[in-house]
Amino acid sequence: MAAVTYSLLNVTAGKGRILATARSYGGSFDSFEQIFGETGVKYDIVENPDDPANFEKLVKEDTKVIYIESITNPNATILDIQAIADIAHKHGIPLIVDNTVATPYLLNPFDFGADIVVYSATKGLTGHGNVIAGAIVETNRFNWKNGKFPQFDGQPHFLVSQQGVPRSFYDVFPDTPFTGRIRAIHLNYLGGAISPFNSYLVLLGIETLSERISKSVKSAEKIVEFLEGREEVAWVNHAHAKNSKYRALAAKYFPKGAGAILSFGLKANDRATLIKFLEAVKVFSFQANIGDAKSLIINPSTTTHIELPPEAQKLADIHTDTIRLSIGLEDVNDLIADLTQAFEAVR
Ligand SMILES: *Cc1c(COP(=O)(O)O)cnc(C)c1O
């Protein structure tokens, strides 16, 4: 969350508006109101982000950034990153992409016009649910000197040279003005600095990123096919699902697979059946994390997304009966057997 909030604090610097979607991670969505409201920054929510034109309709004179996620949680939707980046750049503002669910193994958002990429390394990047960490990555392709972002080049700062000359962030960090300013301002005054041991765990996790993500994505696709074949299942959300409207975007952005998060609903969508199903699984763990080595199951509306106001849950297409799976590294046949016995338990 520090990676998300520091990036947005840095780009807004106490003024203007954030343009985002209701599909954002629950904590990020809440921060628009709870943190940014207090700093005087406002936000706009694109109601149907599947059509990139809807972003452009909401870009205002003082909009400072478009903020999206490359694969959303829990419904695994995909946005047209390149089209949204083009709109941002046409209006002289950067695109920040939260690439947590995809991980750099499945997608490099810089290839499609993103200016800043943020990660919760707590998830797939580290991959074992053993650390809370984040990352901010910049390209330095964006022109911060276009007049909308004086925090980078306009204001001389206390980073004076040895000759006593005040220098801007651009002067001091010509290659990394965005993250340079975050290190000097937000990390310095707000904390959120990672410990050496946690850094070690993140770096260790990254060493196996390709092996873990390729396996979990393949398993997720098999589980999508399995769920689509079950008569108890009303719907399945994942770009690999037969009727998914994200298949074309997935082919463009995610040739290696569209992530290991998926959601589904039971036809018997009463609370008692839902709880019985969640309690019946034995291999899946009931945990709010994602991107773990262990496969996880949860009901987002009563847990991860409980803080979202009902209208935001509706916009994010999160229903009381939504079940989210995060697929880990177990043998996929064990996962399918586990879900099979849970279906039988609620029959
Ligand atoms: C979990 C998550 C976050 C916040 O990360 P923490 O490591 O829990 O602070 C931000 N964005 C996305 C997409 C996430 O899944």
JSON list of C-alpha atoms in Angstrom, two decimals, residues 15-226:
[
{"chain": "A", "resi": 15, "resn": "LYS", "atom": "CA", "xyz": [-3.49, 19.10, -5.92]},
{"chain": "A", "resi": 16, "resn": "GLY", "atom": "CA", "xyz": [-5.76, 17.87, -8.65]},
{"chain": "A", "resi": 17, "resn": "ARG", "atom": "CA", "xyz": [-7.56, 14.63, -9.31]},
{"chain": "A", "resi": 18, "resn": "ILE", "atom": "CA", "xyz": [-6.88, 10.89, -9.63]},
{"chain": "A", "resi": 19, "resn": "LEU", "atom": "CA", "xyz": [-8.74, 9.03, -12.39]},
{"chain": "A", "resi": 20, "resn": "ALA", "atom": "CA", "xyz": [-9.27, 5.37, -11.49]},
{"chain": "A", "resi": 21, "resn": "THR", "atom": "CA", "xyz": [-11.72, 2.47, -11.59]},
{"chain": "A", "resi": 22, "resn": "ALA", "atom": "CA", "xyz": [-13.86, 0.74, -8.98]},
{"chain": "A", "resi": 23, "resn": "ARG", "atom": "CA", "xyz": [-12.00, -2.46, -9.83]},
{"chain": "A", "resi": 24, "resn": "SER", "atom": "CA", "xyz": [-8.96, -1.19, -7.93]},
{"chain": "A", "resi": 25, "resn": "TYR", "atom": "CA", "xyz": [-7.70, -3.20, -4.97]},
{"chain": "A", "resi": 26, "resn": "GLY", "atom": "CA", "xyz": [-9.99, -2.44, -2.01]},
{"chain": "A", "resi": 27, "resn": "GLY", "atom": "CA", "xyz": [-7.32, -0.63, 0.00]},
{"chain": "A", "resi": 28, "resn": "SER", "atom": "CA", "xyz": [-6.30, 1.54, -2.95]},
{"chain": "A", "resi": 29, "resn": "PHE", "atom": "CA", "xyz": [-9.92, 2.43, -3.66]},
{"chain": "A", "resi": 30, "resn": "ASP", "atom": "CA", "xyz": [-10.49, 3.34, 0.01]},
{"chain": "A", "resi": 31, "resn": "SER", "atom": "CA", "xyz": [-7.33, 5.47, 0.05]},
{"chain": "A", "resi": 32, "resn": "PHE", "atom": "CA", "xyz": [-8.75, 7.81, -2.63]},
{"chain": "A", "resi": 33, "resn": "GLU", "atom": "CA", "xyz": [-11.31, 8.91, -0.04]},
{"chain": "A", "resi": 34, "resn": "GLN", "atom": "CA", "xyz": [-9.54, 8.27, 3.29]},
{"chain": "A", "resi": 35, "resn": "ILE", "atom": "CA", "xyz": [-6.04, 9.60, 2.50]},
{"chain": "A", "resi": 36, "resn": "PHE", "atom": "CA", "xyz": [-6.31, 11.73, -0.62]},
{"chain": "A", "resi": 37, "resn": "GLY", "atom": "CA", "xyz": [-9.51, 13.45, 0.52]},
{"chain": "A", "resi": 38, "resn": "GLU", "atom": "CA", "xyz": [-7.50, 14.81, 3.47]},
{"chain": "A", "resi": 39, "resn": "THR", "atom": "CA", "xyz": [-4.72, 16.11, 1.21]},
{"chain": "A", "resi": 40, "resn": "GLY", "atom": "CA", "xyz": [-7.22, 18.00, -0.95]},
{"chain": "A", "resi": 41, "resn": "VAL", "atom": "CA", "xyz": [-6.88, 15.63, -3.88]},
{"chain": "A", "resi": 42, "resn": "LYS", "atom": "CA", "xyz": [-10.11, 14.49, -5.52]},
{"chain": "A", "resi": 43, "resn": "TYR", "atom": "CA", "xyz": [-10.86, 11.40, -7.59]},
{"chain": "A", "resi": 44, "resn": "ASP", "atom": "CA", "xyz": [-13.10, 10.27, -10.41]},
{"chain": "A", "resi": 45, "resn": "ILE", "atom": "CA", "xyz": [-14.22, 6.71, -11.03]},
{"chain": "A", "resi": 46, "resn": "VAL", "atom": "CA", "xyz": [-14.70, 5.41, -14.57]},
{"chain": "A", "resi": 47, "resn": "GLU", "atom": "CA", "xyz": [-17.96, 3.46, -14.49]},
{"chain": "A", "resi": 48, "resn": "ASN", "atom": "CA", "xyz": [-17.26, 1.14, -17.40]},
{"chain": "A", "resi": 49, "resn": "PRO", "atom": "CA", "xyz": [-13.48, 0.90, -17.85]},
{"chain": "A", "resi": 50, "resn": "ASP", "atom": "CA", "xyz": [-13.82, -1.82, -20.52]},
{"chain": "A", "resi": 51, "resn": "ASP", "atom": "CA", "xyz": [-14.31, 1.01, -23.02]},
{"chain": "A", "resi": 52, "resn": "PRO", "atom": "CA", "xyz": [-11.14, 3.17, -22.93]},
{"chain": "A", "resi": 53, "resn": "ALA", "atom": "CA", "xyz": [-13.14, 6.14, -24.29]},
{"chain": "A", "resi": 54, "resn": "ASN", "atom": "CA", "xyz": [-14.83, 6.33, -20.89]},
{"chain": "A", "resi": 55, "resn": "PHE", "atom": "CA", "xyz": [-11.49, 7.35, -19.36]},
{"chain": "A", "resi": 56, "resn": "GLU", "atom": "CA", "xyz": [-11.16, 10.27, -21.75]},
{"chain": "A", "resi": 57, "resn": "LYS", "atom": "CA", "xyz": [-14.64, 11.54, -20.88]},
{"chain": "A", "resi": 58, "resn": "LEU", "atom": "CA", "xyz": [-13.52, 12.01, -17.26]},
{"chain": "A", "resi": 59, "resn": "VAL", "atom": "CA", "xyz": [-10.11, 13.62, -17.84]},
{"chain": "A", "resi": 60, "resn": "LYS", "atom": "CA", "xyz": [-10.42, 17.13, -16.39]},
{"chain": "A", "resi": 61, "resn": "GLU", "atom": "CA", "xyz": [-8.16, 20.19, -16.51]},
{"chain": "A", "resi": 62, "resn": "ASP", "atom": "CA", "xyz": [-6.59, 19.24, -13.15]},
{"chain": "A", "resi": 63, "resn": "THR", "atom": "CA", "xyz": [-6.47, 15.45, -13.56]},
{"chain": "A", "resi": 64, "resn": "LYS", "atom": "CA", "xyz": [-2.90, 14.40, -12.68]},
{"chain": "A", "resi": 65, "resn": "VAL", "atom": "CA", "xyz": [-2.86, 10.67, -13.32]},
{"chain": "A", "resi": 66, "resn": "ILE", "atom": "CA", "xyz": [-4.73, 7.64, -14.61]},
{"chain": "A", "resi": 67, "resn": "TYR", "atom": "CA", "xyz": [-4.40, 4.72, -12.22]},
{"chain": "A", "resi": 68, "resn": "ILE", "atom": "CA", "xyz": [-5.37, 1.17, -13.24]},
{"chain": "A", "resi": 69, "resn": "GLU", "atom": "CA", "xyz": [-4.61, -2.49, -12.54]},
{"chain": "A", "resi": 70, "resn": "SER", "atom": "CA", "xyz": [-3.47, -4.78, -15.35]},
{"chain": "A", "resi": 71, "resn": "ILE", "atom": "CA", "xyz": [-5.42, -7.81, -14.10]},
{"chain": "A", "resi": 72, "resn": "THR", "atom": "CA", "xyz": [-8.08, -7.03, -11.52]},
{"chain": "A", "resi": 73, "resn": "ASN", "atom": "CA", "xyz": [-8.99, -8.93, -8.40]},
{"chain": "A", "resi": 74, "resn": "PRO", "atom": "CA", "xyz": [-11.32, -10.83, -7.83]},
{"chain": "A", "resi": 75, "resn": "ASN", "atom": "CA", "xyz": [-12.83, -10.98, -11.32]},
{"chain": "A", "resi": 76, "resn": "ALA", "atom": "CA", "xyz": [-9.62, -11.15, -13.38]},
{"chain": "A", "resi": 77, "resn": "THR", "atom": "CA", "xyz": [-10.74, -8.47, -15.84]},
{"chain": "A", "resi": 78, "resn": "ILE", "atom": "CA", "xyz": [-8.20, -6.98, -18.26]},
{"chain": "A", "resi": 79, "resn": "LEU", "atom": "CA", "xyz": [-8.06, -3.37, -19.39]},
{"chain": "A", "resi": 80, "resn": "ASP", "atom": "CA", "xyz": [-6.74, -2.07, -22.70]},
{"chain": "A", "resi": 81, "resn": "ILE", "atom": "CA", "xyz": [-3.55, -0.62, -21.22]},
{"chain": "A", "resi": 82, "resn": "GLN", "atom": "CA", "xyz": [-2.17, 0.78, -24.48]},
{"chain": "A", "resi": 83, "resn": "ALA", "atom": "CA", "xyz": [-5.38, 2.63, -25.38]},
{"chain": "A", "resi": 84, "resn": "ILE", "atom": "CA", "xyz": [-5.60, 4.05, -21.84]},
{"chain": "A", "resi": 85, "resn": "ALA", "atom": "CA", "xyz": [-1.91, 5.08, -21.92]},
{"chain": "A", "resi": 86, "resn": "ASP", "atom": "CA", "xyz": [-2.51, 6.91, -25.21]},
{"chain": "A", "resi": 87, "resn": "ILE", "atom": "CA", "xyz": [-5.39, 8.86, -23.64]},
{"chain": "A", "resi": 88, "resn": "ALA", "atom": "CA", "xyz": [-3.26, 9.76, -20.62]},
{"chain": "A", "resi": 89, "resn": "HIS", "atom": "CA", "xyz": [-0.37, 10.96, -22.77]},
{"chain": "A", "resi": 90, "resn": "LYS", "atom": "CA", "xyz": [-2.66, 12.96, -25.07]},
{"chain": "A", "resi": 91, "resn": "HIS", "atom": "CA", "xyz": [-3.61, 14.93, -21.94]},
{"chain": "A", "resi": 92, "resn": "GLY", "atom": "CA", "xyz": [-0.07, 15.27, -20.61]},
{"chain": "A", "resi": 93, "resn": "ILE", "atom": "CA", "xyz": [-0.54, 12.94, -17.64]},
{"chain": "A", "resi": 94, "resn": "PRO", "atom": "CA", "xyz": [1.13, 9.63, -16.72]},
{"chain": "A", "resi": 95, "resn": "LEU", "atom": "CA", "xyz": [-0.40, 6.17, -16.52]},
{"chain": "A", "resi": 96, "resn": "ILE", "atom": "CA", "xyz": [0.34, 4.25, -13.32]},
{"chain": "A", "resi": 97, "resn": "VAL", "atom": "CA", "xyz": [-0.33, 0.51, -13.50]},
{"chain": "A", "resi": 98, "resn": "ASP", "atom": "CA", "xyz": [-0.63, -1.77, -10.48]},
{"chain": "A", "resi": 99, "resn": "ASN", "atom": "CA", "xyz": [0.81, -5.00, -11.93]},
{"chain": "A", "resi": 100, "resn": "THR", "atom": "CA", "xyz": [0.54, -7.08, -8.74]},
{"chain": "A", "resi": 101, "resn": "VAL", "atom": "CA", "xyz": [-1.71, -9.85, -10.04]},
{"chain": "A", "resi": 102, "resn": "ALA", "atom": "CA", "xyz": [0.07, -10.20, -13.40]},
{"chain": "A", "resi": 103, "resn": "THR", "atom": "CA", "xyz": [3.63, -9.99, -12.04]},
{"chain": "A", "resi": 104, "resn": "PRO", "atom": "CA", "xyz": [6.48, -9.00, -14.42]},
{"chain": "A", "resi": 105, "resn": "TYR", "atom": "CA", "xyz": [6.57, -12.61, -15.66]},
{"chain": "A", "resi": 106, "resn": "LEU", "atom": "CA", "xyz": [3.20, -12.28, -17.42]},
{"chain": "A", "resi": 107, "resn": "LEU", "atom": "CA", "xyz": [3.29, -8.61, -18.40]},
{"chain": "A", "resi": 108, "resn": "ASN", "atom": "CA", "xyz": [5.68, -5.68, -18.60]},
{"chain": "A", "resi": 109, "resn": "PRO", "atom": "CA", "xyz": [3.30, -2.68, -18.67]},
{"chain": "A", "resi": 110, "resn": "PHE", "atom": "CA", "xyz": [6.14, -0.45, -19.95]},
{"chain": "A", "resi": 111, "resn": "ASP", "atom": "CA", "xyz": [5.83, -2.30, -23.28]},
{"chain": "A", "resi": 112, "resn": "PHE", "atom": "CA", "xyz": [2.34, -0.83, -23.61]},
{"chain": "A", "resi": 113, "resn": "GLY", "atom": "CA", "xyz": [2.87, 2.77, -22.54]},
{"chain": "A", "resi": 114, "resn": "ALA", "atom": "CA", "xyz": [2.72, 2.66, -18.74]},
{"chain": "A", "resi": 115, "resn": "ASP", "atom": "CA", "xyz": [4.93, 5.30, -17.07]},
{"chain": "A", "resi": 116, "resn": "ILE", "atom": "CA", "xyz": [5.03, 3.95, -13.52]},
{"chain": "A", "resi": 117, "resn": "VAL", "atom": "CA", "xyz": [4.41, 0.38, -12.38]},
{"chain": "A", "resi": 118, "resn": "VAL", "atom": "CA", "xyz": [3.64, -0.53, -8.78]},
{"chain": "A", "resi": 119, "resn": "TYR", "atom": "CA", "xyz": [3.61, -3.89, -7.05]},
{"chain": "A", "resi": 120, "resn": "SER", "atom": "CA", "xyz": [2.46, -5.42, -3.86]},
{"chain": "A", "resi": 121, "resn": "ALA", "atom": "CA", "xyz": [5.43, -7.78, -3.47]},
{"chain": "A", "resi": 122, "resn": "THR", "atom": "CA", "xyz": [3.39, -9.43, -0.70]},
{"chain": "A", "resi": 123, "resn": "LYS", "atom": "CA", "xyz": [1.69, -11.39, -3.47]},
{"chain": "A", "resi": 124, "resn": "GLY", "atom": "CA", "xyz": [3.05, -13.29, -6.47]},
{"chain": "A", "resi": 125, "resn": "LEU", "atom": "CA", "xyz": [6.33, -11.40, -6.74]},
{"chain": "A", "resi": 126, "resn": "THR", "atom": "CA", "xyz": [7.59, -12.96, -3.49]},
{"chain": "A", "resi": 127, "resn": "GLY", "atom": "CA", "xyz": [5.10, -15.78, -3.68]},
{"chain": "A", "resi": 128, "resn": "HIS", "atom": "CA", "xyz": [5.02, -17.38, -0.25]},
{"chain": "A", "resi": 129, "resn": "GLY", "atom": "CA", "xyz": [2.80, -15.15, 1.86]},
{"chain": "A", "resi": 130, "resn": "ASN", "atom": "CA", "xyz": [5.76, -14.55, 4.16]},
{"chain": "A", "resi": 131, "resn": "VAL", "atom": "CA", "xyz": [6.43, -10.83, 3.71]},
{"chain": "A", "resi": 132, "resn": "ILE", "atom": "CA", "xyz": [4.65, -7.48, 3.35]},
{"chain": "A", "resi": 133, "resn": "ALA", "atom": "CA", "xyz": [6.47, -5.41, 0.75]},
{"chain": "A", "resi": 134, "resn": "GLY", "atom": "CA", "xyz": [6.02, -3.33, -2.35]},
{"chain": "A", "resi": 135, "resn": "ALA", "atom": "CA", "xyz": [7.86, -1.85, -5.31]},
{"chain": "A", "resi": 136, "resn": "ILE", "atom": "CA", "xyz": [7.66, 1.22, -7.54]},
{"chain": "A", "resi": 137, "resn": "VAL", "atom": "CA", "xyz": [9.29, 1.11, -10.99]},
{"chain": "A", "resi": 138, "resn": "GLU", "atom": "CA", "xyz": [9.67, 4.01, -13.41]},
{"chain": "A", "resi": 139, "resn": "THR", "atom": "CA", "xyz": [10.72, 4.33, -17.06]},
{"chain": "A", "resi": 140, "resn": "ASN", "atom": "CA", "xyz": [11.53, 8.02, -17.01]},
{"chain": "A", "resi": 141, "resn": "ARG", "atom": "CA", "xyz": [9.96, 8.32, -20.44]},
{"chain": "A", "resi": 142, "resn": "PHE", "atom": "CA", "xyz": [7.25, 10.64, -19.16]},
{"chain": "A", "resi": 143, "resn": "ASN", "atom": "CA", "xyz": [7.92, 14.36, -19.54]},
{"chain": "A", "resi": 144, "resn": "TRP", "atom": "CA", "xyz": [7.47, 15.68, -16.00]},
{"chain": "A", "resi": 145, "resn": "LYS", "atom": "CA", "xyz": [8.52, 19.13, -17.24]},
{"chain": "A", "resi": 146, "resn": "ASN", "atom": "CA", "xyz": [5.29, 19.76, -19.16]},
{"chain": "A", "resi": 147, "resn": "GLY", "atom": "CA", "xyz": [4.08, 22.32, -16.62]},
{"chain": "A", "resi": 148, "resn": "LYS", "atom": "CA", "xyz": [1.63, 20.09, -14.75]},
{"chain": "A", "resi": 149, "resn": "PHE", "atom": "CA", "xyz": [4.14, 18.68, -12.26]},
{"chain": "A", "resi": 150, "resn": "PRO", "atom": "CA", "xyz": [6.22, 21.51, -10.73]},
{"chain": "A", "resi": 151, "resn": "GLN", "atom": "CA", "xyz": [7.11, 19.25, -7.79]},
{"chain": "A", "resi": 152, "resn": "PHE", "atom": "CA", "xyz": [9.78, 17.66, -10.00]},
{"chain": "A", "resi": 153, "resn": "ASP", "atom": "CA", "xyz": [11.40, 20.57, -11.75]},
{"chain": "A", "resi": 154, "resn": "GLY", "atom": "CA", "xyz": [9.79, 23.84, -10.68]},
{"chain": "A", "resi": 155, "resn": "GLN", "atom": "CA", "xyz": [10.49, 24.15, -7.00]},
{"chain": "A", "resi": 156, "resn": "PRO", "atom": "CA", "xyz": [14.12, 24.38, -5.93]},
{"chain": "A", "resi": 157, "resn": "HIS", "atom": "CA", "xyz": [14.46, 21.96, -3.08]},
{"chain": "A", "resi": 158, "resn": "PHE", "atom": "CA", "xyz": [16.60, 21.53, 0.03]},
{"chain": "A", "resi": 159, "resn": "LEU", "atom": "CA", "xyz": [18.82, 19.12, -1.88]},
{"chain": "A", "resi": 160, "resn": "VAL", "atom": "CA", "xyz": [21.37, 21.90, -2.31]},
{"chain": "A", "resi": 161, "resn": "SER", "atom": "CA", "xyz": [24.63, 21.17, -4.06]},
{"chain": "A", "resi": 162, "resn": "GLN", "atom": "CA", "xyz": [27.94, 21.46, -2.23]},
{"chain": "A", "resi": 163, "resn": "GLN", "atom": "CA", "xyz": [28.22, 24.91, -3.74]},
{"chain": "A", "resi": 164, "resn": "GLY", "atom": "CA", "xyz": [24.97, 25.84, -2.00]},
{"chain": "A", "resi": 165, "resn": "VAL", "atom": "CA", "xyz": [22.87, 25.92, -5.18]},
{"chain": "A", "resi": 166, "resn": "PRO", "atom": "CA", "xyz": [19.25, 24.74, -4.74]},
{"chain": "A", "resi": 167, "resn": "ARG", "atom": "CA", "xyz": [18.45, 21.88, -7.08]},
{"chain": "A", "resi": 168, "resn": "SER", "atom": "CA", "xyz": [15.19, 20.36, -8.28]},
{"chain": "A", "resi": 169, "resn": "PHE", "atom": "CA", "xyz": [14.48, 16.62, -8.18]},
{"chain": "A", "resi": 170, "resn": "TYR", "atom": "CA", "xyz": [15.22, 16.55, -11.88]},
{"chain": "A", "resi": 171, "resn": "ASP", "atom": "CA", "xyz": [18.67, 18.02, -11.24]},
{"chain": "A", "resi": 172, "resn": "VAL", "atom": "CA", "xyz": [19.47, 15.49, -8.51]},
{"chain": "A", "resi": 173, "resn": "PHE", "atom": "CA", "xyz": [17.82, 12.39, -10.04]},
{"chain": "A", "resi": 174, "resn": "PRO", "atom": "CA", "xyz": [17.87, 12.99, -13.81]},
{"chain": "A", "resi": 175, "resn": "ASP", "atom": "CA", "xyz": [17.21, 9.30, -14.58]},
{"chain": "A", "resi": 176, "resn": "THR", "atom": "CA", "xyz": [14.79, 8.58, -11.75]},
{"chain": "A", "resi": 177, "resn": "PRO", "atom": "CA", "xyz": [12.99, 11.79, -10.82]},
{"chain": "A", "resi": 178, "resn": "PHE", "atom": "CA", "xyz": [9.78, 10.00, -9.80]},
{"chain": "A", "resi": 179, "resn": "THR", "atom": "CA", "xyz": [11.23, 7.38, -7.47]},
{"chain": "A", "resi": 180, "resn": "GLY", "atom": "CA", "xyz": [14.01, 9.77, -6.44]},
{"chain": "A", "resi": 181, "resn": "ARG", "atom": "CA", "xyz": [11.42, 12.16, -5.04]},
{"chain": "A", "resi": 182, "resn": "ILE", "atom": "CA", "xyz": [9.60, 9.30, -3.29]},
{"chain": "A", "resi": 183, "resn": "ARG", "atom": "CA", "xyz": [12.84, 8.18, -1.63]},
{"chain": "A", "resi": 184, "resn": "ALA", "atom": "CA", "xyz": [13.68, 11.71, -0.51]},
{"chain": "A", "resi": 185, "resn": "ILE", "atom": "CA", "xyz": [10.17, 12.74, 0.59]},
{"chain": "A", "resi": 186, "resn": "HIS", "atom": "CA", "xyz": [7.74, 9.93, 1.25]},
{"chain": "A", "resi": 187, "resn": "LEU", "atom": "CA", "xyz": [10.06, 7.19, 2.47]},
{"chain": "A", "resi": 188, "resn": "ASN", "atom": "CA", "xyz": [11.95, 9.74, 4.54]},
{"chain": "A", "resi": 189, "resn": "TYR", "atom": "CA", "xyz": [8.97, 11.32, 6.30]},
{"chain": "A", "resi": 190, "resn": "LEU", "atom": "CA", "xyz": [6.31, 8.62, 6.19]},
{"chain": "A", "resi": 191, "resn": "GLY", "atom": "CA", "xyz": [8.45, 5.51, 6.68]},
{"chain": "A", "resi": 192, "resn": "GLY", "atom": "CA", "xyz": [7.44, 2.38, 4.87]},
{"chain": "A", "resi": 193, "resn": "ALA", "atom": "CA", "xyz": [11.10, 1.41, 4.47]},
{"chain": "A", "resi": 194, "resn": "ILE", "atom": "CA", "xyz": [11.63, -2.32, 4.04]},
{"chain": "A", "resi": 195, "resn": "SER", "atom": "CA", "xyz": [13.88, -4.25, 6.42]},
{"chain": "A", "resi": 196, "resn": "PRO", "atom": "CA", "xyz": [16.93, -6.15, 5.12]},
{"chain": "A", "resi": 197, "resn": "PHE", "atom": "CA", "xyz": [15.40, -9.51, 6.00]},
{"chain": "A", "resi": 198, "resn": "ASN", "atom": "CA", "xyz": [12.19, -8.76, 4.13]},
{"chain": "A", "resi": 199, "resn": "SER", "atom": "CA", "xyz": [14.23, -7.53, 1.15]},
{"chain": "A", "resi": 200, "resn": "TYR", "atom": "CA", "xyz": [16.05, -10.86, 1.23]},
{"chain": "A", "resi": 201, "resn": "LEU", "atom": "CA", "xyz": [12.76, -12.78, 1.16]},
{"chain": "A", "resi": 202, "resn": "VAL", "atom": "CA", "xyz": [11.52, -10.71, -1.81]},
{"chain": "A", "resi": 203, "resn": "LEU", "atom": "CA", "xyz": [14.75, -11.26, -3.76]},
{"chain": "A", "resi": 204, "resn": "LEU", "atom": "CA", "xyz": [14.67, -14.97, -2.98]},
{"chain": "A", "resi": 205, "resn": "GLY", "atom": "CA", "xyz": [11.08, -15.19, -4.15]},
{"chain": "A", "resi": 206, "resn": "ILE", "atom": "CA", "xyz": [11.84, -13.39, -7.40]},
{"chain": "A", "resi": 207, "resn": "GLU", "atom": "CA", "xyz": [14.43, -16.06, -8.25]},
{"chain": "A", "resi": 208, "resn": "THR", "atom": "CA", "xyz": [11.61, -18.59, -8.76]},
{"chain": "A", "resi": 209, "resn": "LEU", "atom": "CA", "xyz": [9.04, -16.17, -10.23]},
{"chain": "A", "resi": 210, "resn": "SER", "atom": "CA", "xyz": [8.91, -17.73, -13.72]},
{"chain": "A", "resi": 211, "resn": "GLU", "atom": "CA", "xyz": [8.63, -21.30, -12.41]},
{"chain": "A", "resi": 212, "resn": "ARG", "atom": "CA", "xyz": [5.91, -20.44, -9.90]},
{"chain": "A", "resi": 213, "resn": "ILE", "atom": "CA", "xyz": [3.78, -18.21, -12.10]},
{"chain": "A", "resi": 214, "resn": "SER", "atom": "CA", "xyz": [3.91, -20.44, -15.18]},
{"chain": "A", "resi": 215, "resn": "LYS", "atom": "CA", "xyz": [2.76, -23.41, -13.10]},
{"chain": "A", "resi": 216, "resn": "SER", "atom": "CA", "xyz": [-0.01, -21.58, -11.25]},
{"chain": "A", "resi": 217, "resn": "VAL", "atom": "CA", "xyz": [-1.36, -20.01, -14.46]},
{"chain": "A", "resi": 218, "resn": "LYS", "atom": "CA", "xyz": [-1.53, -23.42, -16.18]},
{"chain": "A", "resi": 219, "resn": "SER", "atom": "CA", "xyz": [-3.32, -24.85, -13.14]},
{"chain": "A", "resi": 220, "resn": "ALA", "atom": "CA", "xyz": [-5.72, -21.89, -13.06]},
{"chain": "A", "resi": 221, "resn": "GLU", "atom": "CA", "xyz": [-6.67, -22.55, -16.68]},
{"chain": "A", "resi": 222, "resn": "LYS", "atom": "CA", "xyz": [-7.38, -26.21, -15.91]},
{"chain": "A", "resi": 223, "resn": "ILE", "atom": "CA", "xyz": [-9.50, -25.18, -12.94]},
{"chain": "A", "resi": 224, "resn": "VAL", "atom": "CA", "xyz": [-11.45, -22.72, -15.11]},
{"chain": "A", "resi": 225, "resn": "GLU", "atom": "CA", "xyz": [-12.22, -25.56, -17.51]},
{"chain": "A", "resi": 226, "resn": "PHE", "atom": "CA", "xyz": [-13.15, -27.84, -14.62]}
]
